[in-house]
Short mmCIF file of C-alpha atoms in Angstrom, two decimals:
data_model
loop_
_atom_site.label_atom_id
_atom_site.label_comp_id
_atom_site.label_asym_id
_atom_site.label_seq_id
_atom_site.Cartn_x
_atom_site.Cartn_y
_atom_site.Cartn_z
CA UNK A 3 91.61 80.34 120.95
CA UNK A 4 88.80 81.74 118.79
CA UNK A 5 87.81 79.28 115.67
CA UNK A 6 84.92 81.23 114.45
CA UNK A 7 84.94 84.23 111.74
CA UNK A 8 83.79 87.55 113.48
CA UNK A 9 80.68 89.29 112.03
CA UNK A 10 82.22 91.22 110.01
CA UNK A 11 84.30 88.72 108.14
CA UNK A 12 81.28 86.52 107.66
CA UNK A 13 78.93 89.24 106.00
CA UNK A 14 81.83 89.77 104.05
CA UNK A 15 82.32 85.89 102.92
CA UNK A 16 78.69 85.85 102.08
CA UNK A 17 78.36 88.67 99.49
CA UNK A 18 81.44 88.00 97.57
CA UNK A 19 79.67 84.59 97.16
CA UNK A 20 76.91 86.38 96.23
CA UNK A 21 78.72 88.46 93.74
CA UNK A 22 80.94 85.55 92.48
CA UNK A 23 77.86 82.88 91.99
CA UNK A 24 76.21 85.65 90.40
CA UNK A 25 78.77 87.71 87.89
CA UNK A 26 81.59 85.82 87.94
CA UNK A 27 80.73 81.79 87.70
CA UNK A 28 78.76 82.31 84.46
CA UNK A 29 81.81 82.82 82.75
CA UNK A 30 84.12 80.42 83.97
CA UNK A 31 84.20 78.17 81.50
CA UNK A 32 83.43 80.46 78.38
CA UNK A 33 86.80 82.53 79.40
CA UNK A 34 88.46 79.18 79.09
CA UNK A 35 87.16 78.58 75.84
CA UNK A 36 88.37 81.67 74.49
CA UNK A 37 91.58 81.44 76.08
CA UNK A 38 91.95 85.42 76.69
CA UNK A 39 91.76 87.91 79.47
CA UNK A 40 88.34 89.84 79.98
CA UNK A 41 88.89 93.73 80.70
CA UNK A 42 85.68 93.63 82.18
CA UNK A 43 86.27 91.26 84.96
CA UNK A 44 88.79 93.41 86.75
CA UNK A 45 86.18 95.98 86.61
CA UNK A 46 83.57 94.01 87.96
CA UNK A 47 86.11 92.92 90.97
CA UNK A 48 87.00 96.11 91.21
CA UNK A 49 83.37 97.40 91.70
CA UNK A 50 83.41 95.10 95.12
CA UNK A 51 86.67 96.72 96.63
CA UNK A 52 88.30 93.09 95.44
CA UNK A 53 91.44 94.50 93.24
CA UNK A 54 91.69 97.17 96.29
CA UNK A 55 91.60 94.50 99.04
CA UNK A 56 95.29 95.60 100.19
CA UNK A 57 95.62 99.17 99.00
CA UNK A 58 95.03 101.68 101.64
CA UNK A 59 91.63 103.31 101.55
CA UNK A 60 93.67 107.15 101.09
CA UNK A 61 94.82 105.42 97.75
CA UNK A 62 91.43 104.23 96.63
CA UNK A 63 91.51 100.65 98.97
CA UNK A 64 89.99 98.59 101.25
CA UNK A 65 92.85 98.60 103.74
CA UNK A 66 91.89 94.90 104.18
CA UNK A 67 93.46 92.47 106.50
CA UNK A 68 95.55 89.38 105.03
CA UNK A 69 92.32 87.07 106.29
CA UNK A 70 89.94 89.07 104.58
CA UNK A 71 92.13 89.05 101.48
CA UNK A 72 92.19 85.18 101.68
CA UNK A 73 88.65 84.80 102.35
CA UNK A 74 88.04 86.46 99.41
CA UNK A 75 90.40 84.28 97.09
CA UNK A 76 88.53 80.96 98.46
CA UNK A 77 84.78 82.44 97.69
CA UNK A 78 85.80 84.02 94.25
CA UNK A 79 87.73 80.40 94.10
CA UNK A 80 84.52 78.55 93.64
CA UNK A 81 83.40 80.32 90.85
CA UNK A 82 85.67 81.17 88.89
CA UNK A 83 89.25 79.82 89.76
CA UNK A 84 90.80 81.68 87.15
CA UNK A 85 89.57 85.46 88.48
CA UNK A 86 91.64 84.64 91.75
CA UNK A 87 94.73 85.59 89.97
CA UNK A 88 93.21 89.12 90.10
CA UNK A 89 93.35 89.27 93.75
CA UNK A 90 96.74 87.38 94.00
CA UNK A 91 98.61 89.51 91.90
CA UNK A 92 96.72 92.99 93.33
CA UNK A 93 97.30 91.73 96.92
CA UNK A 94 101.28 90.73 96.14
CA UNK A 95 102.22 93.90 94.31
CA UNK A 96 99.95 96.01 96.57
CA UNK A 97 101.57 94.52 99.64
CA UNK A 98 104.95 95.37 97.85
CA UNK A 99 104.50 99.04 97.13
CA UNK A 100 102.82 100.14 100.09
CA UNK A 101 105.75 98.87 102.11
CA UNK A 102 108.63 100.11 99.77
CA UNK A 103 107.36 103.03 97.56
CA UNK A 104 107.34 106.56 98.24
CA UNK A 105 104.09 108.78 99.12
CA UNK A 106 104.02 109.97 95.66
CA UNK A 107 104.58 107.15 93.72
CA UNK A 108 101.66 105.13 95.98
CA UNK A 109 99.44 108.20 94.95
CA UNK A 110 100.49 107.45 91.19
CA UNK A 111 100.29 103.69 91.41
CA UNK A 112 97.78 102.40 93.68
CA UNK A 113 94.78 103.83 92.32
CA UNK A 114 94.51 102.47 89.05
CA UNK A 115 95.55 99.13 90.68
CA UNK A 116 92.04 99.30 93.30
CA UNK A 117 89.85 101.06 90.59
CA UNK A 118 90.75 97.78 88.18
CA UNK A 119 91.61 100.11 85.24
CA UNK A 120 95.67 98.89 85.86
CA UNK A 121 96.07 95.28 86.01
CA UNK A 122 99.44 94.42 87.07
CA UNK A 123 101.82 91.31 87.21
CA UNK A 124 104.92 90.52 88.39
CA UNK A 125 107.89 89.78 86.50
CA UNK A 126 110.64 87.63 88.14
CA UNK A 127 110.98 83.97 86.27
CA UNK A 128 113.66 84.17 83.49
CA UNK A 129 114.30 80.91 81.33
CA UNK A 130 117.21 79.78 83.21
CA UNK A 131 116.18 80.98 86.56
CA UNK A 132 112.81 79.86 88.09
CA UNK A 133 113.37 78.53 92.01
CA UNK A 134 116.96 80.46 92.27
CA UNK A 135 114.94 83.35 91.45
CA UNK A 136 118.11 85.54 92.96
CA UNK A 137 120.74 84.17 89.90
CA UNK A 138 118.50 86.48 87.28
CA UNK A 139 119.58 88.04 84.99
CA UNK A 140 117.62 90.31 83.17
CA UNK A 141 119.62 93.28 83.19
CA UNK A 142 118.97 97.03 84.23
CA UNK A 143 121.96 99.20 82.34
CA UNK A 144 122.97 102.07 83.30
CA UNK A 145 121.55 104.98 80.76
CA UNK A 146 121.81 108.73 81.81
CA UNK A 147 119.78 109.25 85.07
CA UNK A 148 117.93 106.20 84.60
CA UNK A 149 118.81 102.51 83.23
CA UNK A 150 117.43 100.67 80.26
CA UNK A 151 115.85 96.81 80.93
CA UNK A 152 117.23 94.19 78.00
CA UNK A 153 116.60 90.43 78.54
CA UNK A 154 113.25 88.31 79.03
CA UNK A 155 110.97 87.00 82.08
CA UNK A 156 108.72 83.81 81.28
CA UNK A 157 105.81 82.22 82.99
CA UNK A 158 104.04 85.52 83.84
CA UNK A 159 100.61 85.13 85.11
CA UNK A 160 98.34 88.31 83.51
CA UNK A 161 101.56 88.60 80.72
CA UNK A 162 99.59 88.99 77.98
CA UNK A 163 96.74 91.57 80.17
CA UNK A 164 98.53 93.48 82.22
CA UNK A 165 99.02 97.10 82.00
CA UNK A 166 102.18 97.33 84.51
CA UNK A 167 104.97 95.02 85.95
CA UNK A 168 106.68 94.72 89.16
CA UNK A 169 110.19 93.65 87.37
CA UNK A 170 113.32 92.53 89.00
CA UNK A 171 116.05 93.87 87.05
CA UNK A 172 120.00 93.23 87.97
CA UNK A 173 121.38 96.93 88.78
CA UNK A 174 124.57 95.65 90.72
CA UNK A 175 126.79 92.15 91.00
CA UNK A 176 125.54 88.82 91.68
CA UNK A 177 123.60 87.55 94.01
CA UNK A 178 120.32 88.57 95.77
CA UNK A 179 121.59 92.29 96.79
CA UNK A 180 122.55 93.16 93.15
CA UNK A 181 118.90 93.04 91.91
CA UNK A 182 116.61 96.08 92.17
CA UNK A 183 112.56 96.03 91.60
CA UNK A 184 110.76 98.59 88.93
CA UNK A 185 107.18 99.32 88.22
CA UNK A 186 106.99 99.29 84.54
CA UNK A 187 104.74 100.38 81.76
CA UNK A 188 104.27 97.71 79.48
CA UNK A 189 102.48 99.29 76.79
CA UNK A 190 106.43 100.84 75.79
CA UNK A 191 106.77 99.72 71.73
CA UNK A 192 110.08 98.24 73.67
CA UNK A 193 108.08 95.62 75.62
CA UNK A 194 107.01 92.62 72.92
CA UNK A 195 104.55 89.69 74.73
CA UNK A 196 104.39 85.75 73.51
CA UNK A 197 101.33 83.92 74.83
CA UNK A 198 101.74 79.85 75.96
CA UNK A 199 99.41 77.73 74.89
CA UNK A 200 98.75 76.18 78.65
CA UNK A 201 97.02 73.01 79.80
CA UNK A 202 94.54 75.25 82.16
CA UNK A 203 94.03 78.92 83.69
CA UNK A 204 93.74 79.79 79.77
CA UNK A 205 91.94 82.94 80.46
CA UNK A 206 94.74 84.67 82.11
CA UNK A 207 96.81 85.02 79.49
CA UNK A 208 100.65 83.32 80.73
CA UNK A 209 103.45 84.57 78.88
CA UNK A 210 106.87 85.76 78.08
CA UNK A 211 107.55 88.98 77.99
CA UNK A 212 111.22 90.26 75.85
CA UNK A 213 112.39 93.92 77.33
CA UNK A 214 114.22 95.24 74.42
CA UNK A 215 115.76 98.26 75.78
CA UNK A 216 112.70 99.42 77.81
CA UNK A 217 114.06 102.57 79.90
CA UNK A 218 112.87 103.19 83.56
CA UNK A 219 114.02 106.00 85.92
CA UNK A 220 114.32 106.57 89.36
CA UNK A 221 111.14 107.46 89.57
CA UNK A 222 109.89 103.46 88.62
CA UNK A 223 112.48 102.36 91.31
CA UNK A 224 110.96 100.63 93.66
CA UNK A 225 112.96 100.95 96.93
CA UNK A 226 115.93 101.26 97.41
CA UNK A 227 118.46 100.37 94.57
CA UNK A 228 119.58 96.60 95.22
CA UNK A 229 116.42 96.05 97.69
CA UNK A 230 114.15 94.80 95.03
CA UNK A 231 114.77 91.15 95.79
CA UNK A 232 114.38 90.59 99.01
CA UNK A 233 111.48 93.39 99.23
CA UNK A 234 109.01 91.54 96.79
CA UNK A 235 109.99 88.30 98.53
CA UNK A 236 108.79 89.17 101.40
CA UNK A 237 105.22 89.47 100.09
CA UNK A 238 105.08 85.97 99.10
CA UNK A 239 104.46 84.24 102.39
CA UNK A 240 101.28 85.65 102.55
CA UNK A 241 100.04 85.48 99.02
CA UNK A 242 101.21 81.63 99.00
CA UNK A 243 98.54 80.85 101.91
CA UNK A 244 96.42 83.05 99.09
CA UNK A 245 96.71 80.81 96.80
CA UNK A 246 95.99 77.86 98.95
CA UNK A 247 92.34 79.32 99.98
CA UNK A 248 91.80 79.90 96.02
CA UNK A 249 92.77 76.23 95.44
CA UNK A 250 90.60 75.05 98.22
CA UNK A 251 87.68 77.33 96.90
CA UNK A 252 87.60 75.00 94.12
CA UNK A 253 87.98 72.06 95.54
CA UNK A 254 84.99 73.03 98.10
CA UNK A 255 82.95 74.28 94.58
CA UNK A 256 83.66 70.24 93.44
CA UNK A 257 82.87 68.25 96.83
CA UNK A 258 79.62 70.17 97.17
CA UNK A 259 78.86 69.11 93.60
CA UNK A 260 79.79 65.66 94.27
CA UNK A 261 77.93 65.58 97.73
CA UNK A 262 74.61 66.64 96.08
CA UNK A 263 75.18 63.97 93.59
CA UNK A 264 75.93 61.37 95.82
CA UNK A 265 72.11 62.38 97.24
CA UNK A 266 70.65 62.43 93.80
CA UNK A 267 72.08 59.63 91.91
CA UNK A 268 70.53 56.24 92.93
CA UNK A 269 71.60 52.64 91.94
CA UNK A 270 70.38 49.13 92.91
CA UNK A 271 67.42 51.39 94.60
CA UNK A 272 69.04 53.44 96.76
CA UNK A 273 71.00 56.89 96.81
CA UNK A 274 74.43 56.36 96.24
CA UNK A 275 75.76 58.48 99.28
CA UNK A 276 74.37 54.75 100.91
CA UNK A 277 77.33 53.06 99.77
CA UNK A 278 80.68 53.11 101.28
CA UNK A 279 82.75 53.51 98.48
CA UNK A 280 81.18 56.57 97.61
CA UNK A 281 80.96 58.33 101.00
CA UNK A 282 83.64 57.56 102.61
CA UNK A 283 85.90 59.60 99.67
CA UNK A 284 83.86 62.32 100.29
CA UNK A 285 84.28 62.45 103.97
CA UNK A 286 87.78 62.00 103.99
CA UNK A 287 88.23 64.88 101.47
CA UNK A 288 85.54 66.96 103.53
CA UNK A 289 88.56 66.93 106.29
CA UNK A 290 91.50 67.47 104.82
CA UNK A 291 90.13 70.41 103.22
CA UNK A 292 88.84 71.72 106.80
CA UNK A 293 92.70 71.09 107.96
CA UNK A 294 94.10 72.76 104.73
CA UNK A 295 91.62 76.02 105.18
CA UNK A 296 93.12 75.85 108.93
CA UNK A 297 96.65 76.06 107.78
CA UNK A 298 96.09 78.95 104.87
CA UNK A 299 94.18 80.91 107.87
CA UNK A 300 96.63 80.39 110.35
CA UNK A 301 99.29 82.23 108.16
CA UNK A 302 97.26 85.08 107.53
CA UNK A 303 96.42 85.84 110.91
CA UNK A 304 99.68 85.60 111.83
CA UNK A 305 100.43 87.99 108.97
CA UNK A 306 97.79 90.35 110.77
CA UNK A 307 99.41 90.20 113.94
CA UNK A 308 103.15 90.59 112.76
CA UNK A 309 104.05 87.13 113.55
CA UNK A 310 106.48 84.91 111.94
CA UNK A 311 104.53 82.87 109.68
CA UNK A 312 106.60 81.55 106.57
CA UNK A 313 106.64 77.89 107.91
CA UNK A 314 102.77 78.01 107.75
CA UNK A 315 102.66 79.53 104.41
CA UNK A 316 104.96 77.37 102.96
CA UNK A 317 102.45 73.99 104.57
CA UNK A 318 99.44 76.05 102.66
CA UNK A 319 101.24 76.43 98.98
CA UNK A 320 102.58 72.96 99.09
CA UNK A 321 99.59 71.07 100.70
CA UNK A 322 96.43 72.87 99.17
CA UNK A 323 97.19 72.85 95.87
CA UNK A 324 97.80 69.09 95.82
CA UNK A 325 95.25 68.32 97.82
CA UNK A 326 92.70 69.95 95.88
CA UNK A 327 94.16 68.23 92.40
CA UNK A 328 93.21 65.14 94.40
CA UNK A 329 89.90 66.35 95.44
CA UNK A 330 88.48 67.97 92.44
CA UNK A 331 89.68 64.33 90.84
CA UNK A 332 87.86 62.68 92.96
CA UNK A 333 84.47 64.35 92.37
CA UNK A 334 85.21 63.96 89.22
CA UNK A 335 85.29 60.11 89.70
CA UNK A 336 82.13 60.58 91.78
CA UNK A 337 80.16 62.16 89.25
CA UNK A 338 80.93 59.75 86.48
CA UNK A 339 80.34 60.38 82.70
CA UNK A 340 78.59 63.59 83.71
CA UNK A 341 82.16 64.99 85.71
CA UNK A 342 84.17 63.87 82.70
CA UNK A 343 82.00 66.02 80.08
CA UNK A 344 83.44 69.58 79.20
CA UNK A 345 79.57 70.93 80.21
CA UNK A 346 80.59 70.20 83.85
CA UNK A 347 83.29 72.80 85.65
CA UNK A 348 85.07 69.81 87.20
CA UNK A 349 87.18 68.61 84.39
CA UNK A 350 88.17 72.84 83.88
CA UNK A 351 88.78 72.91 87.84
CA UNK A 352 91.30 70.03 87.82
CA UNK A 353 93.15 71.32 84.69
CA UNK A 354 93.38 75.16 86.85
CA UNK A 355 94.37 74.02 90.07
CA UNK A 356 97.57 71.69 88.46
CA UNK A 357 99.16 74.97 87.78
CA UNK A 358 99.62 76.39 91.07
CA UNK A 359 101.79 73.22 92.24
CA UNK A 360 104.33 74.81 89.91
CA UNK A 361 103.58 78.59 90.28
CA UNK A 362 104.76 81.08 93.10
CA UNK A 363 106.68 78.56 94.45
CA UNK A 364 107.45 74.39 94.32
CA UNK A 365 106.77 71.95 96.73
CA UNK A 366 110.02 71.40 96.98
CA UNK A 367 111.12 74.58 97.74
CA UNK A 368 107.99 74.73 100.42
CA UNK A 369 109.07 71.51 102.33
CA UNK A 370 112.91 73.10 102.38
CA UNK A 371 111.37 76.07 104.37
CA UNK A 372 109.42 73.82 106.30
CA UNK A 373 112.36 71.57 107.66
CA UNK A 374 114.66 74.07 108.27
CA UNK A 375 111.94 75.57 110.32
CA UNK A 376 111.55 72.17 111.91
CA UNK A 377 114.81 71.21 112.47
CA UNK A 378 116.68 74.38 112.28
CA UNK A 379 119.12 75.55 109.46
CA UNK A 380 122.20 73.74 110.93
CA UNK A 381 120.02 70.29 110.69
CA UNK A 382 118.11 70.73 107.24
CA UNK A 383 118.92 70.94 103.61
#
């Protein structure tokens, strides 16, 4: 049993940390402010091979491994939270064509995707229909050779930025196998956007998006017809132990703020790393992030090496997320009046991370996979 990154992977970690400390953190918290999507920052990710991380290096990629992928996610994590949506969403929806789209549409597709001049999403939460993602019901009608989308999808990280969608779209009865996937161009005059006014992640632009009519062909079908479902889902169990190293990232970004503090600041005459109450937090945070990282790697190497590994992701999306809420909080505490100012990232951090305990996937939903994993699908809920 190795525990140790190979040479590779660690000259890897190290200059995206470059490159994120460098072009990315400075604009963190201005991004926020504004409360809208950069163009530019897709280019600069894309400039690194980061929007390309999945996409096979024929198509423009880095023909990355899921690891890599999430090593990536926890470095850009520490600088800039919010730009780890770019490499969740590219590494999802990459993931999802290469394994379901045809030669020629992965030649039409995937290069704008690595090259960062598409930025995609993916459209699957409808207002009734969040968790039993499979009752949707946006519908795909029938139209000539082709069908016409009419209905809306909510909650859509990149709504109001991206270029393209992944959209599940009901071509058949109910139920999982009547639901087919199309890559769609949402620039169509069909295709109208509404931006939410969120609590965090303000730079990425979550929305709803209202198909009125927008036609597709077989060309934009993704698969097979009635696949689309359970082909995007499959994609998830990776990108959810994703997520988990971009939480962490920020977390880490926080405790190492609140570590160097706890050196600096001194009361009664002495640092206050001296005093129990202050370092003991920090060291029991300090672990559970090293078990957390553990779990979210775990899943992607057993994504590398074809191995069953949906139990894992599910411990990553429903453990690192909360756990880094609680950590980021508690540097916050640490640092004092200075964490609680909006000139500090913390306060930004803690507001980001709360988001992904809802997105891509509830802890609820997690700890069902989890137990019937555990105790088998006759046993569980």
């Amino acid at each position: 049993m190795d525990y140790s990154l190979d040479e590779e992977q660690e000259a890897f970690r190290t200059e995206v940390r470059r490159f994120s400390g460098k072009v990315l953190a400075p604009h963190y918290q201005s991004d926020d402010k504004a409360a809208e999507f950069r163009r530019q920052l897709a280019l600069d990710m894309a400039g690194l091979g980061l929007t390309g991380l999945r996409i096979p290096e024929e198509y423009g990629g880095q023909d990355a491994t899921a690891v890599i992928a999430g090593l990536a996610a926890e470095e850009v994590g520490r600088a800039d939270f919010n730009a780890t949506y770019l490499i969740i969403n590219t590494a999802l929806i990459s993931d999802v064509i290469v394994r379901n789209a045809t030669d020629e549409q992965k030649a039409a597709w995937l290069p704008g995707i690595a090259d960062g001049t598409t930025v995609p999403c993916i459209c699957i939460t409808e207002p009734g229909h969040g968790t039993d993602a499979a009752s949707l019901e946006l519908k795909a009608v029938p139209d000539g050779e082709g069908w016409r989308l009419q209905g809306e999808k909510t909650s859509i990280t990149l709504g109001m930025a991206a270029d393209r969608a992944v959209v599940l779209a009901r071509t058949g009865g109910p139920g999982a196998r009547g639901v087919s996937a199309f890559w769609v161009d949402l620039s169509h005059e069909s295709v109208s956007r509404s931006a939410f006014d969120d609590l965090g992640s303000r730079a990425i632009g979550r929305a709803s998006l209202h198909f009125d009519g927008t036609p597709v062909t077989r060309a934009d079908l993704i698969g097979n017809e009635g696949d689309g479902f359970v082909s995007v889902m499959q994609g998830f169990d990776y990108s959810r132990a994703i997520i988990g190293l971009a939480c962490l990232g920020a977390a880490q970004a926080s405790l190492d703020e609140a570590t160097q503090w706890a050196r600096d600041r001194e009361a009664f005459g002495q640092p206050i790393g001296r005093f129990q109450g202050v370092a003991f937090p920090l060291a029991e945070h300090a672990t559970y992030i090293t078990g957390a990282r553990h779990v979210c790697l775990e899943a992607l190497w057993k994504k590398d090496n074809d191995l069953e590994h949906s139990a894992e992701a599910a411990m990553a999306k429903f453990w690192a997320p909360k756990l880094s809420v609680d950590v980021i909080h508690q540097c916050l505490l640490t640092l004092g009046h200075l964490g609680y100012s909006t000139e500090s990232p913390v306060g930004q951090r803690l507001r980001d991370v709360i988001g992904l305990g809802i997105g891509d996937g509830t802890a609820q939903v997690s700890k069902l996979v989890i137990s019937r994993d555990l105790l088998g699908r006759a046993y569980a809920p």
